[in-house]
PDB file of C-alpha atoms in Angstrom:
ATOM      1  CA  UNK A   1     -79.048  -3.396  -6.175  1.00 91.00           C
ATOM      2  CA  UNK A   2     -77.707  -6.584  -5.310  1.00 97.00           C
ATOM      3  CA  UNK A   3     -73.995  -7.327  -6.494  1.00 98.00           C
ATOM      4  CA  UNK A   4     -71.959 -10.168  -6.605  1.00 98.00           C
ATOM      5  CA  UNK A   5     -68.587 -10.190  -4.314  1.00 98.00           C
ATOM      6  CA  UNK A   6     -64.942 -12.252  -5.358  1.00 98.00           C
ATOM      7  CA  UNK A   7     -63.598 -12.517  -1.605  1.00 98.00           C
ATOM      8  CA  UNK A   8     -60.383 -13.887  -0.796  1.00 98.00           C
ATOM      9  CA  UNK A   9     -59.656 -15.366   2.988  1.00 95.00           C
ATOM     10  CA  UNK A  10     -63.290 -16.071   3.413  1.00 96.00           C
ATOM     11  CA  UNK A  11     -62.439 -18.570   6.484  1.00 91.00           C
ATOM     12  CA  UNK A  12     -62.280 -16.042   9.414  1.00 87.00           C
ATOM     13  CA  UNK A  13     -61.184 -12.346  10.379  1.00 89.00           C
ATOM     14  CA  UNK A  14     -62.552  -9.638   7.803  1.00 91.00           C
ATOM     15  CA  UNK A  15     -63.490 -11.658   4.996  1.00 94.00           C
ATOM     16  CA  UNK A  16     -65.697 -13.947   7.159  1.00 95.00           C
ATOM     17  CA  UNK A  17     -67.323 -10.944   8.864  1.00 96.00           C
ATOM     18  CA  UNK A  18     -67.523  -9.167   5.155  1.00 97.00           C
ATOM     19  CA  UNK A  19     -69.013 -12.727   3.601  1.00 97.00           C
ATOM     20  CA  UNK A  20     -71.750 -12.925   5.867  1.00 97.00           C
ATOM     21  CA  UNK A  21     -72.856  -9.274   5.883  1.00 98.00           C
ATOM     22  CA  UNK A  22     -72.942  -9.307   1.786  1.00 98.00           C
ATOM     23  CA  UNK A  23     -74.846 -12.634   1.969  1.00 98.00           C
ATOM     24  CA  UNK A  24     -77.231 -11.217   4.526  1.00 97.00           C
ATOM     25  CA  UNK A  25     -78.018  -7.796   2.631  1.00 98.00           C
ATOM     26  CA  UNK A  26     -78.965 -10.468  -0.288  1.00 98.00           C
ATOM     27  CA  UNK A  27     -75.831  -9.828  -2.404  1.00 98.00           C
ATOM     28  CA  UNK A  28     -74.116 -13.493  -3.936  1.00 98.00           C
ATOM     29  CA  UNK A  29     -70.354 -13.785  -2.674  1.00 98.00           C
ATOM     30  CA  UNK A  30     -67.802 -15.700  -4.423  1.00 98.00           C
ATOM     31  CA  UNK A  31     -65.182 -16.791  -1.661  1.00 98.00           C
ATOM     32  CA  UNK A  32     -62.041 -18.443  -1.794  1.00 98.00           C
ATOM     33  CA  UNK A  33     -60.768 -21.041   1.169  1.00 97.00           C
ATOM     34  CA  UNK A  34     -57.724 -22.672   1.634  1.00 93.00           C
ATOM     35  CA  UNK A  35     -58.803 -26.570   1.650  1.00 96.00           C
ATOM     36  CA  UNK A  36     -62.290 -28.253   0.745  1.00 96.00           C
ATOM     37  CA  UNK A  37     -63.548 -28.486   4.215  1.00 96.00           C
ATOM     38  CA  UNK A  38     -63.573 -24.945   4.491  1.00 96.00           C
ATOM     39  CA  UNK A  39     -65.185 -24.800   1.175  1.00 97.00           C
ATOM     40  CA  UNK A  40     -68.140 -26.589   2.429  1.00 96.00           C
ATOM     41  CA  UNK A  41     -68.812 -24.835   5.440  1.00 95.00           C
ATOM     42  CA  UNK A  42     -68.557 -21.954   3.211  1.00 97.00           C
ATOM     43  CA  UNK A  43     -70.905 -22.779   1.112  1.00 96.00           C
ATOM     44  CA  UNK A  44     -73.524 -24.178   3.482  1.00 96.00           C
ATOM     45  CA  UNK A  45     -73.971 -20.473   4.600  1.00 96.00           C
ATOM     46  CA  UNK A  46     -76.823 -20.135   2.221  1.00 96.00           C
ATOM     47  CA  UNK A  47     -78.093 -22.335  -0.615  1.00 89.00           C
ATOM     48  CA  UNK A  48     -77.671 -20.428  -3.318  1.00 95.00           C
ATOM     49  CA  UNK A  49     -75.963 -17.182  -2.964  1.00 97.00           C
ATOM     50  CA  UNK A  50     -72.550 -18.589  -1.559  1.00 98.00           C
ATOM     51  CA  UNK A  51     -70.166 -20.023  -3.550  1.00 98.00           C
ATOM     52  CA  UNK A  52     -66.739 -21.283  -2.824  1.00 97.00           C
ATOM     53  CA  UNK A  53     -63.227 -22.188  -4.304  1.00 97.00           C
ATOM     54  CA  UNK A  54     -59.794 -23.980  -2.944  1.00 97.00           C
ATOM     55  CA  UNK A  55     -57.386 -21.545  -3.716  1.00 97.00           C
ATOM     56  CA  UNK A  56     -53.573 -20.067  -2.609  1.00 96.00           C
ATOM     57  CA  UNK A  57     -53.570 -16.766  -3.771  1.00 97.00           C
ATOM     58  CA  UNK A  58     -49.548 -17.376  -4.710  1.00 97.00           C
ATOM     59  CA  UNK A  59     -50.559 -19.946  -6.532  1.00 97.00           C
ATOM     60  CA  UNK A  60     -50.647 -17.471  -9.514  1.00 97.00           C
ATOM     61  CA  UNK A  61     -50.912 -19.895 -12.327  1.00 97.00           C
ATOM     62  CA  UNK A  62     -54.165 -21.188 -11.361  1.00 98.00           C
ATOM     63  CA  UNK A  63     -56.070 -17.399 -10.174  1.00 98.00           C
ATOM     64  CA  UNK A  64     -57.590 -17.136 -13.685  1.00 98.00           C
ATOM     65  CA  UNK A  65     -58.983 -20.022 -14.185  1.00 98.00           C
ATOM     66  CA  UNK A  66     -60.698 -19.910 -10.214  1.00 98.00           C
ATOM     67  CA  UNK A  67     -62.162 -16.563 -11.841  1.00 98.00           C
ATOM     68  CA  UNK A  68     -63.212 -17.991 -14.636  1.00 98.00           C
ATOM     69  CA  UNK A  69     -65.283 -20.907 -13.221  1.00 97.00           C
ATOM     70  CA  UNK A  70     -66.568 -18.861 -10.323  1.00 97.00           C
ATOM     71  CA  UNK A  71     -67.854 -16.202 -13.170  1.00 98.00           C
ATOM     72  CA  UNK A  72     -69.194 -19.311 -15.017  1.00 97.00           C
ATOM     73  CA  UNK A  73     -71.288 -20.661 -12.038  1.00 95.00           C
ATOM     74  CA  UNK A  74     -72.559 -17.251 -10.198  1.00 97.00           C
ATOM     75  CA  UNK A  75     -72.124 -14.331 -13.093  1.00 96.00           C
ATOM     76  CA  UNK A  76     -70.228 -11.243 -13.513  1.00 98.00           C
ATOM     77  CA  UNK A  77     -68.442  -9.740 -10.462  1.00 98.00           C
ATOM     78  CA  UNK A  78     -69.099  -6.042  -9.523  1.00 98.00           C
ATOM     79  CA  UNK A  79     -66.604  -5.945  -6.322  1.00 98.00           C
ATOM     80  CA  UNK A  80     -63.574  -7.283  -6.056  1.00 98.00           C
ATOM     81  CA  UNK A  81     -62.133  -8.104  -2.162  1.00 98.00           C
ATOM     82  CA  UNK A  82     -58.566  -8.959  -1.801  1.00 98.00           C
ATOM     83  CA  UNK A  83     -58.529  -9.849   1.576  1.00 97.00           C
ATOM     84  CA  UNK A  84     -56.036 -12.801   2.138  1.00 95.00           C
ATOM     85  CA  UNK A  85     -53.107 -12.057   3.746  1.00 95.00           C
ATOM     86  CA  UNK A  86     -51.135 -12.054   7.246  1.00 94.00           C
ATOM     87  CA  UNK A  87     -48.867 -10.184   9.150  1.00 94.00           C
ATOM     88  CA  UNK A  88     -45.249 -10.893   9.812  1.00 96.00           C
ATOM     89  CA  UNK A  89     -43.467  -9.689  12.765  1.00 95.00           C
ATOM     90  CA  UNK A  90     -39.846  -9.556  13.667  1.00 96.00           C
ATOM     91  CA  UNK A  91     -36.669  -7.101  13.961  1.00 97.00           C
ATOM     92  CA  UNK A  92     -35.838  -6.724  10.174  1.00 98.00           C
ATOM     93  CA  UNK A  93     -32.556  -7.851  11.637  1.00 98.00           C
ATOM     94  CA  UNK A  94     -33.886 -11.222  12.634  1.00 97.00           C
ATOM     95  CA  UNK A  95     -36.317 -11.948   9.796  1.00 97.00           C
ATOM     96  CA  UNK A  96     -34.746 -13.817   6.921  1.00 97.00           C
ATOM     97  CA  UNK A  97     -35.341 -12.713   3.219  1.00 98.00           C
ATOM     98  CA  UNK A  98     -37.175 -15.415   2.562  1.00 98.00           C
ATOM     99  CA  UNK A  99     -40.106 -14.232   5.323  1.00 97.00           C
ATOM    100  CA  UNK A 100     -39.394 -11.014   2.863  1.00 98.00           C
ATOM    101  CA  UNK A 101     -40.559 -12.811   0.099  1.00 98.00           C
ATOM    102  CA  UNK A 102     -43.523 -14.833   1.023  1.00 97.00           C
ATOM    103  CA  UNK A 103     -44.835 -11.925   3.197  1.00 97.00           C
ATOM    104  CA  UNK A 104     -44.763 -10.345  -0.535  1.00 98.00           C
ATOM    105  CA  UNK A 105     -45.961 -13.378  -2.215  1.00 98.00           C
ATOM    106  CA  UNK A 106     -49.122 -13.550  -0.139  1.00 97.00           C
ATOM    107  CA  UNK A 107     -49.568  -9.421   0.917  1.00 97.00           C
ATOM    108  CA  UNK A 108     -49.074  -7.841  -3.216  1.00 98.00           C
ATOM    109  CA  UNK A 109     -48.446 -10.639  -5.845  1.00 98.00           C
ATOM    110  CA  UNK A 110     -51.591 -12.286  -4.819  1.00 98.00           C
ATOM    111  CA  UNK A 111     -52.902  -9.464  -4.490  1.00 98.00           C
ATOM    112  CA  UNK A 112     -52.019  -8.017  -7.956  1.00 98.00           C
ATOM    113  CA  UNK A 113     -52.274 -11.538  -9.372  1.00 98.00           C
ATOM    114  CA  UNK A 114     -56.119 -11.360  -8.513  1.00 98.00           C
ATOM    115  CA  UNK A 115     -56.600  -7.808  -9.814  1.00 98.00           C
ATOM    116  CA  UNK A 116     -54.757  -8.520 -13.482  1.00 98.00           C
ATOM    117  CA  UNK A 117     -57.467 -11.659 -13.363  1.00 98.00           C
ATOM    118  CA  UNK A 118     -60.162  -9.532 -13.086  1.00 98.00           C
ATOM    119  CA  UNK A 119     -58.993  -5.987 -14.384  1.00 98.00           C
ATOM    120  CA  UNK A 120     -59.790  -6.961 -18.001  1.00 98.00           C
ATOM    121  CA  UNK A 121     -63.552  -8.061 -16.947  1.00 98.00           C
ATOM    122  CA  UNK A 122     -64.737  -4.967 -15.315  1.00 98.00           C
ATOM    123  CA  UNK A 123     -62.317  -2.973 -17.819  1.00 98.00           C
ATOM    124  CA  UNK A 124     -64.643  -3.865 -20.808  1.00 98.00           C
ATOM    125  CA  UNK A 125     -68.011  -4.448 -18.568  1.00 98.00           C
ATOM    126  CA  UNK A 126     -67.209  -0.866 -18.111  1.00 98.00           C
ATOM    127  CA  UNK A 127     -68.241  -1.302 -14.505  1.00 98.00           C
ATOM    128  CA  UNK A 128     -66.755  -2.629 -10.525  1.00 98.00           C
ATOM    129  CA  UNK A 129     -64.757  -2.304  -8.030  1.00 98.00           C
ATOM    130  CA  UNK A 130     -61.163  -3.265  -6.727  1.00 98.00           C
ATOM    131  CA  UNK A 131     -61.171  -2.906  -2.796  1.00 98.00           C
ATOM    132  CA  UNK A 132     -57.891  -3.872  -1.763  1.00 98.00           C
ATOM    133  CA  UNK A 133     -57.542  -4.418   2.627  1.00 97.00           C
ATOM    134  CA  UNK A 134     -54.362  -3.199   3.625  1.00 97.00           C
ATOM    135  CA  UNK A 135     -53.454  -1.653   7.033  1.00 96.00           C
ATOM    136  CA  UNK A 136     -52.726   1.556   8.496  1.00 96.00           C
ATOM    137  CA  UNK A 137     -49.120  -0.032   8.949  1.00 95.00           C
ATOM    138  CA  UNK A 138     -49.693   1.030   5.239  1.00 97.00           C
ATOM    139  CA  UNK A 139     -49.393   4.157   6.370  1.00 96.00           C
ATOM    140  CA  UNK A 140     -47.352   3.978   9.554  1.00 96.00           C
ATOM    141  CA  UNK A 141     -44.507   2.230  10.919  1.00 96.00           C
ATOM    142  CA  UNK A 142     -43.649   0.702  14.078  1.00 93.00           C
ATOM    143  CA  UNK A 143     -40.646  -1.499  15.366  1.00 95.00           C
ATOM    144  CA  UNK A 144     -41.415  -5.115  13.992  1.00 95.00           C
ATOM    145  CA  UNK A 145     -43.501  -5.067  11.068  1.00 96.00           C
ATOM    146  CA  UNK A 146     -40.922  -3.974   8.315  1.00 97.00           C
ATOM    147  CA  UNK A 147     -41.873  -6.674   6.175  1.00 98.00           C
ATOM    148  CA  UNK A 148     -45.357  -6.096   6.591  1.00 97.00           C
ATOM    149  CA  UNK A 149     -45.584  -2.695   6.557  1.00 97.00           C
ATOM    150  CA  UNK A 150     -43.786  -2.671   3.177  1.00 98.00           C
ATOM    151  CA  UNK A 151     -45.880  -5.395   1.534  1.00 98.00           C
ATOM    152  CA  UNK A 152     -49.011  -2.682   2.690  1.00 98.00           C
ATOM    153  CA  UNK A 153     -47.326   0.619   1.239  1.00 98.00           C
ATOM    154  CA  UNK A 154     -46.774  -1.505  -1.840  1.00 98.00           C
ATOM    155  CA  UNK A 155     -50.481  -2.407  -1.845  1.00 98.00           C
ATOM    156  CA  UNK A 156     -51.521   0.886  -1.098  1.00 98.00           C
ATOM    157  CA  UNK A 157     -49.499   2.676  -3.896  1.00 98.00           C
ATOM    158  CA  UNK A 158     -50.534   0.336  -6.218  1.00 98.00           C
ATOM    159  CA  UNK A 159     -54.138   0.471  -5.583  1.00 98.00           C
ATOM    160  CA  UNK A 160     -54.064   4.029  -5.917  1.00 98.00           C
ATOM    161  CA  UNK A 161     -52.215   4.042  -9.244  1.00 98.00           C
ATOM    162  CA  UNK A 162     -54.463   1.317 -10.654  1.00 98.00           C
ATOM    163  CA  UNK A 163     -56.554   3.995 -10.014  1.00 98.00           C
ATOM    164  CA  UNK A 164     -56.335   6.058 -11.793  1.00 98.00           C
ATOM    165  CA  UNK A 165     -55.931   3.507 -14.575  1.00 98.00           C
ATOM    166  CA  UNK A 166     -59.366   2.502 -14.683  1.00 98.00           C
ATOM    167  CA  UNK A 167     -60.616   5.857 -13.498  1.00 98.00           C
ATOM    168  CA  UNK A 168     -61.588   6.169 -17.541  1.00 98.00           C
ATOM    169  CA  UNK A 169     -63.106   2.944 -17.242  1.00 98.00           C
ATOM    170  CA  UNK A 170     -65.628   3.794 -14.754  1.00 98.00           C
ATOM    171  CA  UNK A 171     -64.466   1.100 -12.241  1.00 98.00           C
ATOM    172  CA  UNK A 172     -63.092   2.500  -9.104  1.00 98.00           C
ATOM    173  CA  UNK A 173     -60.167   1.327  -6.507  1.00 98.00           C
ATOM    174  CA  UNK A 174     -59.829   1.578  -2.854  1.00 98.00           C
ATOM    175  CA  UNK A 175     -57.661   0.562  -0.459  1.00 98.00           C
ATOM    176  CA  UNK A 176     -59.028   0.274   2.765  1.00 98.00           C
ATOM    177  CA  UNK A 177     -56.316   0.630   5.609  1.00 97.00           C
ATOM    178  CA  UNK A 178     -58.023  -0.450   9.008  1.00 96.00           C
ATOM    179  CA  UNK A 179     -56.537   0.077  12.517  1.00 94.00           C
ATOM    180  CA  UNK A 180     -56.515  -2.399  15.352  1.00 90.00           C
ATOM    181  CA  UNK A 181     -59.608  -4.942  14.756  1.00 88.00           C
ATOM    182  CA  UNK A 182     -60.446  -8.126  16.952  1.00 86.00           C
ATOM    183  CA  UNK A 183     -59.872 -10.186  13.687  1.00 79.00           C
ATOM    184  CA  UNK A 184     -56.820 -13.263  13.939  1.00 73.00           C
ATOM    185  CA  UNK A 185     -53.984 -11.489  12.635  1.00 67.00           C
ATOM    186  CA  UNK A 186     -52.020 -10.644  16.017  1.00 61.00           C
ATOM    187  CA  UNK A 187     -52.869 -14.049  17.141  1.00 66.00           C
ATOM    188  CA  UNK A 188     -52.956 -17.412  15.255  1.00 75.00           C
ATOM    189  CA  UNK A 189     -52.502 -16.130  12.100  1.00 76.00           C
ATOM    190  CA  UNK A 190     -49.243 -14.206  12.598  1.00 84.00           C
ATOM    191  CA  UNK A 191     -45.826 -15.622  11.847  1.00 93.00           C
ATOM    192  CA  UNK A 192     -43.458 -14.136  13.620  1.00 93.00           C
ATOM    193  CA  UNK A 193     -39.589 -14.527  13.736  1.00 94.00           C
ATOM    194  CA  UNK A 194     -37.623 -15.450  16.696  1.00 94.00           C
ATOM    195  CA  UNK A 195     -35.283 -13.537  18.154  1.00 91.00           C
ATOM    196  CA  UNK A 196     -31.864 -13.815  18.487  1.00 95.00           C
ATOM    197  CA  UNK A 197     -30.580 -10.257  19.017  1.00 98.00           C
ATOM    198  CA  UNK A 198     -29.730  -9.504  22.699  1.00 97.00           C
ATOM    199  CA  UNK A 199     -29.383  -5.602  21.574  1.00 98.00           C
ATOM    200  CA  UNK A 200     -32.768  -5.535  20.648  1.00 97.00           C
ATOM    201  CA  UNK A 201     -34.189  -6.431  23.646  1.00 96.00           C
ATOM    202  CA  UNK A 202     -35.514  -3.223  25.094  1.00 97.00           C
ATOM    203  CA  UNK A 203     -36.442  -2.018  22.266  1.00 96.00           C
ATOM    204  CA  UNK A 204     -38.861  -4.892  21.045  1.00 94.00           C
ATOM    205  CA  UNK A 205     -39.705  -7.269  24.048  1.00 93.00           C
ATOM    206  CA  UNK A 206     -42.294  -5.546  25.679  1.00 93.00           C
ATOM    207  CA  UNK A 207     -44.152  -4.566  21.406  1.00 92.00           C
ATOM    208  CA  UNK A 208     -44.337  -8.011  20.842  1.00 90.00           C
ATOM    209  CA  UNK A 209     -45.870  -8.752  24.719  1.00 89.00           C
ATOM    210  CA  UNK A 210     -47.814  -6.028  24.097  1.00 89.00           C
ATOM    211  CA  UNK A 211     -49.095  -7.085  21.164  1.00 84.00           C
ATOM    212  CA  UNK A 212     -49.958 -10.601  21.715  1.00 81.00           C
ATOM    213  CA  UNK A 213     -51.812  -9.466  25.314  1.00 82.00           C
ATOM    214  CA  UNK A 214     -53.919  -7.101  23.594  1.00 81.00           C
ATOM    215  CA  UNK A 215     -54.981 -10.015  20.663  1.00 80.00           C
ATOM    216  CA  UNK A 216     -58.890 -10.369  20.430  1.00 75.00           C
ATOM    217  CA  UNK A 217     -59.275  -7.413  22.380  1.00 81.00           C
ATOM    218  CA  UNK A 218     -59.075  -4.431  19.896  1.00 85.00           C
ATOM    219  CA  UNK A 219     -61.308  -1.742  19.504  1.00 80.00           C
ATOM    220  CA  UNK A 220     -62.238  -2.366  16.437  1.00 87.00           C
ATOM    221  CA  UNK A 221     -65.287  -4.474  15.214  1.00 92.00           C
ATOM    222  CA  UNK A 222     -64.433  -6.649  12.125  1.00 94.00           C
ATOM    223  CA  UNK A 223     -68.495  -6.918  11.560  1.00 95.00           C
ATOM    224  CA  UNK A 224     -69.483  -2.685  11.657  1.00 96.00           C
ATOM    225  CA  UNK A 225     -66.192  -2.529   9.429  1.00 96.00           C
ATOM    226  CA  UNK A 226     -67.989  -5.392   6.863  1.00 97.00           C
ATOM    227  CA  UNK A 227     -70.610  -2.537   6.682  1.00 98.00           C
ATOM    228  CA  UNK A 228     -68.655   0.368   6.518  1.00 97.00           C
ATOM    229  CA  UNK A 229     -67.042  -1.579   3.572  1.00 98.00           C
ATOM    230  CA  UNK A 230     -70.856  -2.613   2.338  1.00 98.00           C
ATOM    231  CA  UNK A 231     -71.511   1.809   2.642  1.00 98.00           C
ATOM    232  CA  UNK A 232     -68.367   2.279   1.130  1.00 98.00           C
ATOM    233  CA  UNK A 233     -68.920  -0.269  -2.546  1.00 98.00           C
ATOM    234  CA  UNK A 234     -72.572   1.494  -2.561  1.00 97.00           C
ATOM    235  CA  UNK A 235     -71.130   5.081  -3.435  1.00 97.00           C
ATOM    236  CA  UNK A 236     -70.852   6.560  -6.635  1.00 96.00           C
ATOM    237  CA  UNK A 237     -67.475   8.320  -5.849  1.00 97.00           C
ATOM    238  CA  UNK A 238     -65.528   5.924  -3.617  1.00 98.00           C
ATOM    239  CA  UNK A 239     -62.480   7.134  -2.642  1.00 98.00           C
ATOM    240  CA  UNK A 240     -58.986   5.501  -3.580  1.00 98.00           C
ATOM    241  CA  UNK A 241     -58.002   5.712   0.205  1.00 98.00           C
ATOM    242  CA  UNK A 242     -60.586   4.757   3.612  1.00 98.00           C
ATOM    243  CA  UNK A 243     -59.477   4.169   7.151  1.00 98.00           C
ATOM    244  CA  UNK A 244     -61.422   2.055   9.245  1.00 97.00           C
ATOM    245  CA  UNK A 245     -61.197   2.628  12.884  1.00 97.00           C
ATOM    246  CA  UNK A 246     -60.712   5.453  15.254  1.00 95.00           C
ATOM    247  CA  UNK A 247     -57.043   4.580  16.293  1.00 95.00           C
ATOM    248  CA  UNK A 248     -56.130   4.478  12.620  1.00 96.00           C
ATOM    249  CA  UNK A 249     -57.349   8.302  11.816  1.00 97.00           C
ATOM    250  CA  UNK A 250     -55.381   9.050  14.990  1.00 97.00           C
ATOM    251  CA  UNK A 251     -51.986   7.477  13.875  1.00 97.00           C
ATOM    252  CA  UNK A 252     -52.314   8.208  10.670  1.00 98.00           C
ATOM    253  CA  UNK A 253     -53.444  11.866  11.074  1.00 98.00           C
ATOM    254  CA  UNK A 254     -50.286  12.430  13.592  1.00 98.00           C
ATOM    255  CA  UNK A 255     -47.811  10.924  11.050  1.00 98.00           C
ATOM    256  CA  UNK A 256     -48.989  13.365   8.038  1.00 98.00           C
ATOM    257  CA  UNK A 257     -48.843  16.382  10.857  1.00 98.00           C
ATOM    258  CA  UNK A 258     -44.896  14.868  11.396  1.00 98.00           C
ATOM    259  CA  UNK A 259     -44.100  15.039   7.698  1.00 98.00           C
ATOM    260  CA  UNK A 260     -45.420  18.386   7.072  1.00 98.00           C
ATOM    261  CA  UNK A 261     -43.282  19.764  10.018  1.00 98.00           C
ATOM    262  CA  UNK A 262     -40.140  17.850   8.039  1.00 98.00           C
ATOM    263  CA  UNK A 263     -41.026  19.011   5.005  1.00 98.00           C
ATOM    264  CA  UNK A 264     -41.347  22.783   5.902  1.00 98.00           C
ATOM    265  CA  UNK A 265     -38.705  22.458   8.535  1.00 98.00           C
ATOM    266  CA  UNK A 266     -36.441  21.247   5.230  1.00 98.00           C
ATOM    267  CA  UNK A 267     -38.054  23.365   2.579  1.00 98.00           C
ATOM    268  CA  UNK A 268     -35.388  24.984   1.658  1.00 98.00           C
ATOM    269  CA  UNK A 269     -32.097  22.591   1.049  1.00 98.00           C
ATOM    270  CA  UNK A 270     -35.126  20.488  -0.656  1.00 98.00           C
ATOM    271  CA  UNK A 271     -35.740  23.745  -3.029  1.00 98.00           C
ATOM    272  CA  UNK A 272     -31.807  23.858  -3.241  1.00 98.00           C
ATOM    273  CA  UNK A 273     -31.340  21.169  -5.928  1.00 98.00           C
ATOM    274  CA  UNK A 274     -33.384  22.771  -8.621  1.00 97.00           C
ATOM    275  CA  UNK A 275     -31.170  23.627 -11.715  1.00 93.00           C
TER     276      UNK A 275
END
């Protein structure tokens, strides 16, 4: 059955790939964009089933009106995809608190504000699927993405808890965690803090250089990710968490194995605190 999607950030990357795949599959897509030119370009993808609204997800007060306008024009939304976001790269000591606030405003507070606009609608209809695009960085970490990983860890936790709240109403929530894909995440979309402390050069400079060099050459195909998400929304029992990409699978499994080793090694001390 055709569905109506509301996807934030459809101008590029996962959002654009998913929007195009959903339109090709016969679904209706409402996308958010950053300016009127992008709005016109997106509407041009399909005369009847492509809708777009200009929205900055950090303009929290504007979100309810945009959602109301979107549903008035295109009908009830079945699937919300929180895709809008960006990556901040920088050593924590070199990155300002303002950098962190903006990272969380977009990746966490913006996503939550959009969810809060849709949750009452989904709850009252007893149906709906919320998909939050997180990252393997919401499970594993590496030097230089502390703010980004923190935002994605937060969104993973919020998604899982919200899913437990909404399950009773037949509403699903899935955190989709991609690995490395050929999007603009590590290219023009990434915000990079300036280097200032030489003590971190040996650790971080090779990481930054390698990440920039791999941009556009990552193993993941956004079009295949889009098809995977379309498969996900057809499931009657979607998971709370879904990894995308073999690199994410390997890294997360390694993290879980290391955690199990640490838990076992320190189990006696853990148990020693019981009364």
